[in-house]
């Protein structure tokens, strides 16, 4: 096996897969990592190795990492565990005969020292929640059922839950959000605020999370073409990510105050849908003239960000599936980052590299504001 590994190319497909002739039917899947392999490469190879084990219906998975110092070994262990927890998670399936993952237990073998996987497990719980929500069909996860699910999670997690319905948003002057929501055939849209306070005090948030939750995006009056609309049940990924982060923070009982805002609605077409050239007033009193109704994400987030900023969080992160142009620029392998604090660019890129969720910063010059006038 060592000879096979020496001859294999790092970070490629599994280099060695075989079954040992014993009563337990042991399966060995081996792969090779370069000494400088990034977290993304570790996660990618880890997923390939776990997938090979899953194909053979392995019920118990032992993970062994050799050839690295203790710190590097612990990092690789955690990334392979993350890959295994993702592979073992059951995503929604509505087929008559589904094949659930078979991995039941994970074991870490040969570690130089005790490897703490608590953070990895908490992050996996948040990641898997986001994946599950994003996979749900739009008729199974509509705005009402989404709000009900979040309400139940809040009760279980000890978070404060508040849903601003359309009547309350009207009083708050959230005309940008309401313009998108008015195309719905029921009063299901709303903005949800979740508050995590580990010390039970009502102090302001150290961290604010905002997520775009467009349950389904038709493009509105400016209707999307078929292929562009096909996966638009996933246009709520931003809200799923924000919610998943809150889950991970709560699981780890981190000593920080967090507010999480979810902007949940559909962007439909129909007789009540908003139109190009409509003029609406956002919650901060600014007027917006609609150019294209498929820019609904910016509309709902405009008001949600205003409401979130009124509570003056220490720092605010906004997650959204914006936009096709960003995908064209940096592909789906990276996420675009826009910030009014350029000093954070190196830190954000570093965190992205370490987590395997790579990001790339875009400029926001003051002169760009002239284009919005």
Coordinates of C-alpha atoms in Angstrom, one line a residue:
X1 CA 0.0 0.0 0.0
X2 CA 2.9 2.4 0.8
X3 CA 4.3 1.8 -2.7
X4 CA 1.0 2.6 -4.2
X5 CA 0.7 5.8 -2.2
X6 CA 4.3 6.8 -3.2
X7 CA 3.4 6.4 -6.8
X8 CA 0.0 8.2 -6.6
X9 CA -0.7 11.8 -7.3
X10 CA -1.6 13.9 -4.3
X11 CA -5.2 15.0 -4.0
X12 CA -6.4 12.7 -6.7
X13 CA -9.0 9.9 -6.5
X14 CA -8.5 7.2 -3.9
X15 CA -5.2 5.5 -4.6
X16 CA -6.0 2.2 -2.9
X17 CA -9.2 0.4 -2.2
X18 CA -9.5 -3.3 -1.1
X19 CA -11.3 -5.6 1.2
X20 CA -9.3 -7.6 3.8
X21 CA -10.1 -11.3 4.1
X22 CA -11.4 -11.4 7.6
X23 CA -14.7 -12.0 9.3
X24 CA -15.4 -8.3 9.7
X25 CA -15.0 -7.6 6.0
X26 CA -12.7 -4.7 6.6
X27 CA -12.5 -2.2 3.7
X28 CA -9.3 -0.1 3.3
X29 CA -9.5 3.2 1.3
X30 CA -6.3 5.2 1.1
X31 CA -5.4 8.5 -0.4
X32 CA -2.4 10.8 -0.6
X33 CA -2.2 14.5 0.4
X34 CA 0.6 16.9 -0.4
X35 CA 2.4 18.4 2.6
X36 CA 1.0 21.8 1.7
X37 CA -2.5 20.7 0.9
X38 CA -5.1 23.3 1.6
X39 CA -8.2 22.8 3.7
X40 CA -10.3 22.7 0.5
X41 CA -8.0 20.0 -0.9
X42 CA -8.2 18.0 2.4
X43 CA -12.0 18.2 2.4
X44 CA -12.2 17.3 -1.3
X45 CA -10.0 14.2 -0.9
X46 CA -11.7 13.3 2.4
X47 CA -15.1 13.3 0.6
X48 CA -13.8 11.1 -2.1
X49 CA -12.4 8.6 0.4
X50 CA -15.6 8.5 2.4
X51 CA -17.7 8.2 -0.8
X52 CA -15.6 5.1 -1.8
X53 CA -16.4 3.6 1.7
X54 CA -20.1 4.5 1.3
X55 CA -20.2 2.7 -2.0
X56 CA -19.2 -0.5 -0.3
X57 CA -21.8 0.2 2.5
X58 CA -19.3 0.6 5.3
X59 CA -21.2 0.9 8.5
X60 CA -18.3 1.9 10.7
X61 CA -15.5 4.3 9.5
X62 CA -12.1 4.5 11.1
X63 CA -10.0 7.5 10.0
X64 CA -6.2 7.3 10.1
X65 CA -3.8 10.1 9.2
X66 CA -0.1 9.4 9.0
X67 CA 3.0 11.3 7.8
X68 CA 2.2 14.7 9.3
X69 CA 3.2 16.6 12.5
X70 CA 0.6 16.7 15.3
X71 CA -0.9 20.1 14.4
X72 CA -1.2 19.2 10.7
X73 CA -2.6 15.8 11.6
X74 CA -5.3 17.2 13.8
X75 CA -6.3 19.6 11.1
X76 CA -6.6 16.8 8.5
X77 CA -8.5 14.6 11.0
X78 CA -11.1 17.3 11.5
X79 CA -11.5 17.9 7.7
X80 CA -11.9 14.2 7.0
X81 CA -14.5 14.1 9.9
X82 CA -16.3 17.0 8.3
X83 CA -16.4 15.2 5.0
X84 CA -17.7 12.1 6.7
X85 CA -20.4 13.9 8.6
X86 CA -21.6 15.5 5.4
X87 CA -21.6 12.1 3.6
X88 CA -23.5 10.4 6.4
X89 CA -26.2 13.0 6.5
X90 CA -29.6 12.1 5.0
X91 CA -30.8 14.8 2.6
X92 CA -34.5 15.0 1.8
X93 CA -35.6 12.3 -0.6
X94 CA -39.1 11.7 -2.0
X95 CA -38.3 8.6 -4.1
X96 CA -40.2 5.5 -3.3
X97 CA -36.9 3.6 -2.6
X98 CA -34.3 5.9 -1.2
X99 CA -30.8 4.7 -0.2
X100 CA -29.8 6.4 3.1
X101 CA -26.1 6.6 4.0
X102 CA -25.0 3.7 6.0
X103 CA -22.1 5.1 8.2
X104 CA -23.1 4.8 11.8
X105 CA -19.9 5.4 13.7
X106 CA -16.6 7.2 13.3
X107 CA -13.3 6.4 14.9
X108 CA -10.1 8.3 14.9
X109 CA -7.1 5.9 14.7
X110 CA -3.5 6.6 15.5
X111 CA -3.7 10.3 16.5
X112 CA -0.5 11.6 18.1
X113 CA -2.7 13.3 20.7
X114 CA -6.4 13.7 21.5
X115 CA -8.1 15.4 18.6
X116 CA -10.9 17.8 19.6
X117 CA -13.7 17.5 17.0
X118 CA -16.4 19.5 18.9
X119 CA -16.1 22.5 16.6
X120 CA -16.2 20.3 13.5
X121 CA -19.3 18.5 14.7
X122 CA -21.1 21.8 15.6
X123 CA -20.2 23.2 12.2
X124 CA -21.3 20.0 10.5
X125 CA -24.7 20.3 12.2
X126 CA -25.1 23.9 10.9
X127 CA -23.8 22.9 7.4
X128 CA -26.1 19.9 7.1
X129 CA -29.1 22.0 8.2
X130 CA -28.3 24.5 5.4
X131 CA -27.9 21.7 2.9
X132 CA -31.2 20.1 4.0
X133 CA -33.1 23.4 3.7
X134 CA -31.6 24.2 0.4
X135 CA -32.5 20.8 -1.0
X136 CA -36.2 20.9 0.1
X137 CA -38.7 21.3 -2.8
X138 CA -40.5 24.7 -2.8
X139 CA -43.9 23.1 -2.2
X140 CA -42.5 21.4 0.9
X141 CA -40.7 24.4 2.3
X142 CA -42.8 27.4 1.7
X143 CA -42.6 30.6 3.7
X144 CA -45.1 29.4 6.3
X145 CA -43.5 26.0 7.0
X146 CA -40.1 27.7 7.0
X147 CA -41.2 30.1 9.7
X148 CA -42.8 27.3 11.7
X149 CA -39.5 25.3 11.5
X150 CA -37.5 28.2 12.6
X151 CA -39.9 28.9 15.5
X152 CA -39.6 25.3 16.7
X153 CA -35.8 25.5 16.5
X154 CA -35.8 28.7 18.5
X155 CA -37.9 27.1 21.2
X156 CA -35.5 24.2 21.3
X157 CA -32.4 26.3 21.2
X158 CA -33.4 28.9 23.7
X159 CA -33.4 31.7 21.2
X160 CA -35.8 34.7 21.3
X161 CA -38.0 34.5 18.2
X162 CA -39.9 37.4 16.5
X163 CA -41.5 37.3 13.1
X164 CA -42.5 40.6 11.5
X165 CA -45.5 40.0 9.3
X166 CA -46.5 42.1 6.4
X167 CA -48.8 44.3 8.6
X168 CA -45.9 45.0 11.0
X169 CA -43.5 45.6 8.1
X170 CA -46.0 48.1 6.6
X171 CA -45.9 50.1 9.9
X172 CA -42.1 49.9 9.8
X173 CA -42.2 51.3 6.2
X174 CA -40.4 48.3 4.7
X175 CA -41.6 49.1 1.2
X176 CA -38.7 47.4 -0.6
X177 CA -39.4 44.0 1.0
X178 CA -43.2 44.4 0.7
X179 CA -42.8 45.2 -3.1
X180 CA -41.4 41.7 -3.6
X181 CA -43.8 40.1 -1.2
X182 CA -47.0 41.6 -2.7
X183 CA -46.9 39.1 -5.6
X184 CA -47.6 36.2 -3.1
X185 CA -51.1 34.8 -3.1
X186 CA -51.2 34.7 0.7
X187 CA -49.9 36.7 3.6
X188 CA -46.9 34.3 4.2
X189 CA -43.9 36.6 3.8
X190 CA -42.1 38.0 6.7
X191 CA -38.8 38.9 8.3
X192 CA -37.7 36.7 11.2
X193 CA -35.4 37.9 14.0
X194 CA -33.6 35.4 16.2
X195 CA -31.7 36.4 19.3
X196 CA -29.0 34.3 21.0
X197 CA -28.0 35.5 24.4
X198 CA -25.9 32.9 26.3
X199 CA -26.0 35.0 29.5
X200 CA -29.7 35.6 29.2
X201 CA -29.2 39.4 29.2
X202 CA -30.7 41.7 26.6
X203 CA -27.4 43.4 25.6
X204 CA -26.9 44.4 22.0
X205 CA -25.5 41.9 19.6
X206 CA -21.8 41.5 19.1
X207 CA -22.6 39.8 15.8
X208 CA -25.4 40.3 13.3
X209 CA -26.3 37.7 10.6
X210 CA -28.7 38.5 7.8
X211 CA -29.8 36.0 5.2
X212 CA -31.7 36.2 1.9
X213 CA -34.6 33.7 2.1
X214 CA -36.3 33.8 -1.3
X215 CA -38.2 30.5 -1.2
X216 CA -38.6 30.5 -4.9
X217 CA -37.6 33.1 -7.5
X218 CA -39.4 33.3 -10.8
X219 CA -37.7 36.5 -11.6
X220 CA -41.1 38.3 -11.1
X221 CA -42.5 40.3 -14.0
X222 CA -39.0 40.1 -15.6
X223 CA -39.5 36.3 -15.8
X224 CA -36.4 34.1 -15.7
X225 CA -35.8 31.6 -18.6
X226 CA -36.4 27.9 -17.7
X227 CA -32.8 26.8 -17.0
X228 CA -32.2 29.9 -14.8
X229 CA -35.4 29.2 -12.8
X230 CA -35.0 25.5 -12.4
X231 CA -33.0 25.6 -9.2
X232 CA -34.5 28.8 -7.7
X233 CA -35.9 26.9 -4.7
X234 CA -32.3 27.3 -3.6
X235 CA -32.5 31.1 -3.7
X236 CA -33.0 31.0 0.1
X237 CA -29.4 29.6 0.7
X238 CA -28.3 32.9 2.4
X239 CA -31.0 32.5 5.1
X240 CA -30.0 28.8 5.5
X241 CA -26.4 29.7 5.9
X242 CA -27.2 32.4 8.5
X243 CA -29.4 29.9 10.4
X244 CA -26.7 27.2 10.2
X245 CA -24.1 29.6 11.6
X246 CA -26.4 30.4 14.5
X247 CA -26.9 26.6 15.1
X248 CA -23.2 26.1 15.3
X249 CA -22.6 29.0 17.6
X250 CA -25.4 27.8 19.9
X251 CA -24.1 24.2 19.9
X252 CA -20.7 25.4 21.0
X253 CA -22.3 27.8 23.5
X254 CA -20.0 30.6 22.4
X255 CA -20.0 33.6 24.7
X256 CA -21.2 36.1 22.1
X257 CA -24.5 37.8 21.6
X258 CA -26.0 37.1 18.1
X259 CA -28.9 38.5 16.2
X260 CA -30.0 36.5 13.1
X261 CA -32.3 38.0 10.5
X262 CA -34.0 36.0 7.8
X263 CA -35.8 37.7 4.9
X264 CA -38.4 35.1 3.8
X265 CA -40.7 35.5 0.8
X266 CA -41.2 34.3 -2.8
X267 CA -40.6 36.4 -5.9
X268 CA -43.6 35.6 -8.0
X269 CA -45.2 36.8 -11.2
X270 CA -48.9 37.6 -11.4
X271 CA -51.4 40.5 -11.4
X272 CA -50.1 41.8 -8.0
X273 CA -46.4 41.4 -8.6
X274 CA -44.3 44.6 -8.6
X275 CA -43.1 45.9 -12.0
X276 CA -40.2 47.7 -13.6
X277 CA -40.3 51.5 -12.9
X278 CA -42.3 51.0 -9.7
X279 CA -41.1 53.5 -7.0
X280 CA -41.1 52.3 -3.4
X281 CA -39.9 53.7 -0.1
X282 CA -37.5 51.6 2.0
X283 CA -37.5 51.4 5.8
X284 CA -34.8 54.1 6.0
X285 CA -36.9 56.5 4.0
X286 CA -35.0 56.3 0.7
X287 CA -37.0 55.8 -2.5
X288 CA -36.1 53.0 -4.9
X289 CA -37.1 52.9 -8.6
X290 CA -37.3 49.3 -9.8
X291 CA -35.3 48.6 -13.0
X292 CA -35.5 44.8 -13.0
X293 CA -37.7 42.7 -10.8
X294 CA -35.2 39.9 -10.7
X295 CA -33.1 42.1 -8.4
X296 CA -35.5 41.1 -5.6
X297 CA -32.7 40.0 -3.3
X298 CA -31.4 43.5 -3.0
X299 CA -34.9 44.7 -2.4
X300 CA -35.7 42.4 0.5
X301 CA -32.2 42.7 2.0
X302 CA -32.3 46.5 1.8
X303 CA -35.1 46.6 4.5
X304 CA -33.7 43.7 6.5
X305 CA -30.3 45.3 6.7
X306 CA -31.9 48.6 7.9
X307 CA -33.8 46.8 10.6
X308 CA -30.7 44.9 11.7
X309 CA -28.6 48.0 11.8
X310 CA -31.1 49.8 14.1
X311 CA -30.0 47.4 16.9
X312 CA -26.3 48.5 16.2
X313 CA -24.6 45.1 16.2
X314 CA -20.8 45.1 16.6
X315 CA -20.3 43.7 13.1
X316 CA -22.9 42.5 10.5
X317 CA -22.6 39.7 7.9
X318 CA -25.1 39.4 5.0
X319 CA -25.4 36.1 3.1
X320 CA -27.1 35.9 -0.2
X321 CA -27.1 34.1 -3.6
X322 CA -26.0 37.3 -5.4
X323 CA -25.5 37.2 -8.3
X324 CA -25.0 35.4 -11.6
X325 CA -22.4 37.9 -12.5
X326 CA -20.4 36.9 -9.4
X327 CA -20.5 33.3 -10.5
X328 CA -19.3 34.3 -14.0
X329 CA -16.4 36.2 -12.4
X330 CA -15.1 33.7 -9.9
X331 CA -17.0 30.5 -10.5
X332 CA -18.9 28.5 -7.9
X333 CA -15.7 27.5 -6.2
X334 CA -15.4 30.9 -4.5
X335 CA -17.8 33.3 -2.8
X336 CA -17.6 37.0 -3.4
X337 CA -17.0 39.3 -0.5
X338 CA -18.0 42.9 -0.4
X339 CA -17.2 45.0 2.7
X340 CA -17.0 48.6 3.8
X341 CA -14.1 47.6 5.9
X342 CA -11.2 46.9 3.4
X343 CA -8.9 46.1 6.4
X344 CA -10.8 42.9 6.8
X345 CA -9.9 41.5 3.4
X346 CA -6.8 39.6 4.5
X347 CA -8.6 38.2 7.5
X348 CA -11.6 37.1 5.5
X349 CA -9.4 35.4 2.9
X350 CA -7.4 33.7 5.6
X351 CA -10.5 32.4 7.3
X352 CA -11.8 31.2 3.9
X353 CA -8.6 29.2 3.3
X354 CA -8.6 27.7 6.7
X355 CA -12.2 26.6 6.5
X356 CA -12.2 25.4 2.9
X357 CA -15.0 28.0 2.1
X358 CA -12.8 30.2 -0.1
X359 CA -13.7 33.8 -0.7
X360 CA -12.5 36.6 -2.9
X361 CA -13.0 40.3 -2.1
X362 CA -14.4 42.8 -4.5
X363 CA -13.8 46.6 -4.4
X364 CA -16.4 49.1 -3.1
X365 CA -15.2 52.5 -4.1
X366 CA -16.9 55.7 -3.0
X367 CA -17.3 56.6 -6.6
X368 CA -19.6 53.6 -7.1
X369 CA -22.2 55.4 -5.1
X370 CA -22.6 57.8 -7.9
X371 CA -23.9 55.0 -10.1
X372 CA -26.8 54.4 -7.7
X373 CA -28.1 58.0 -7.9

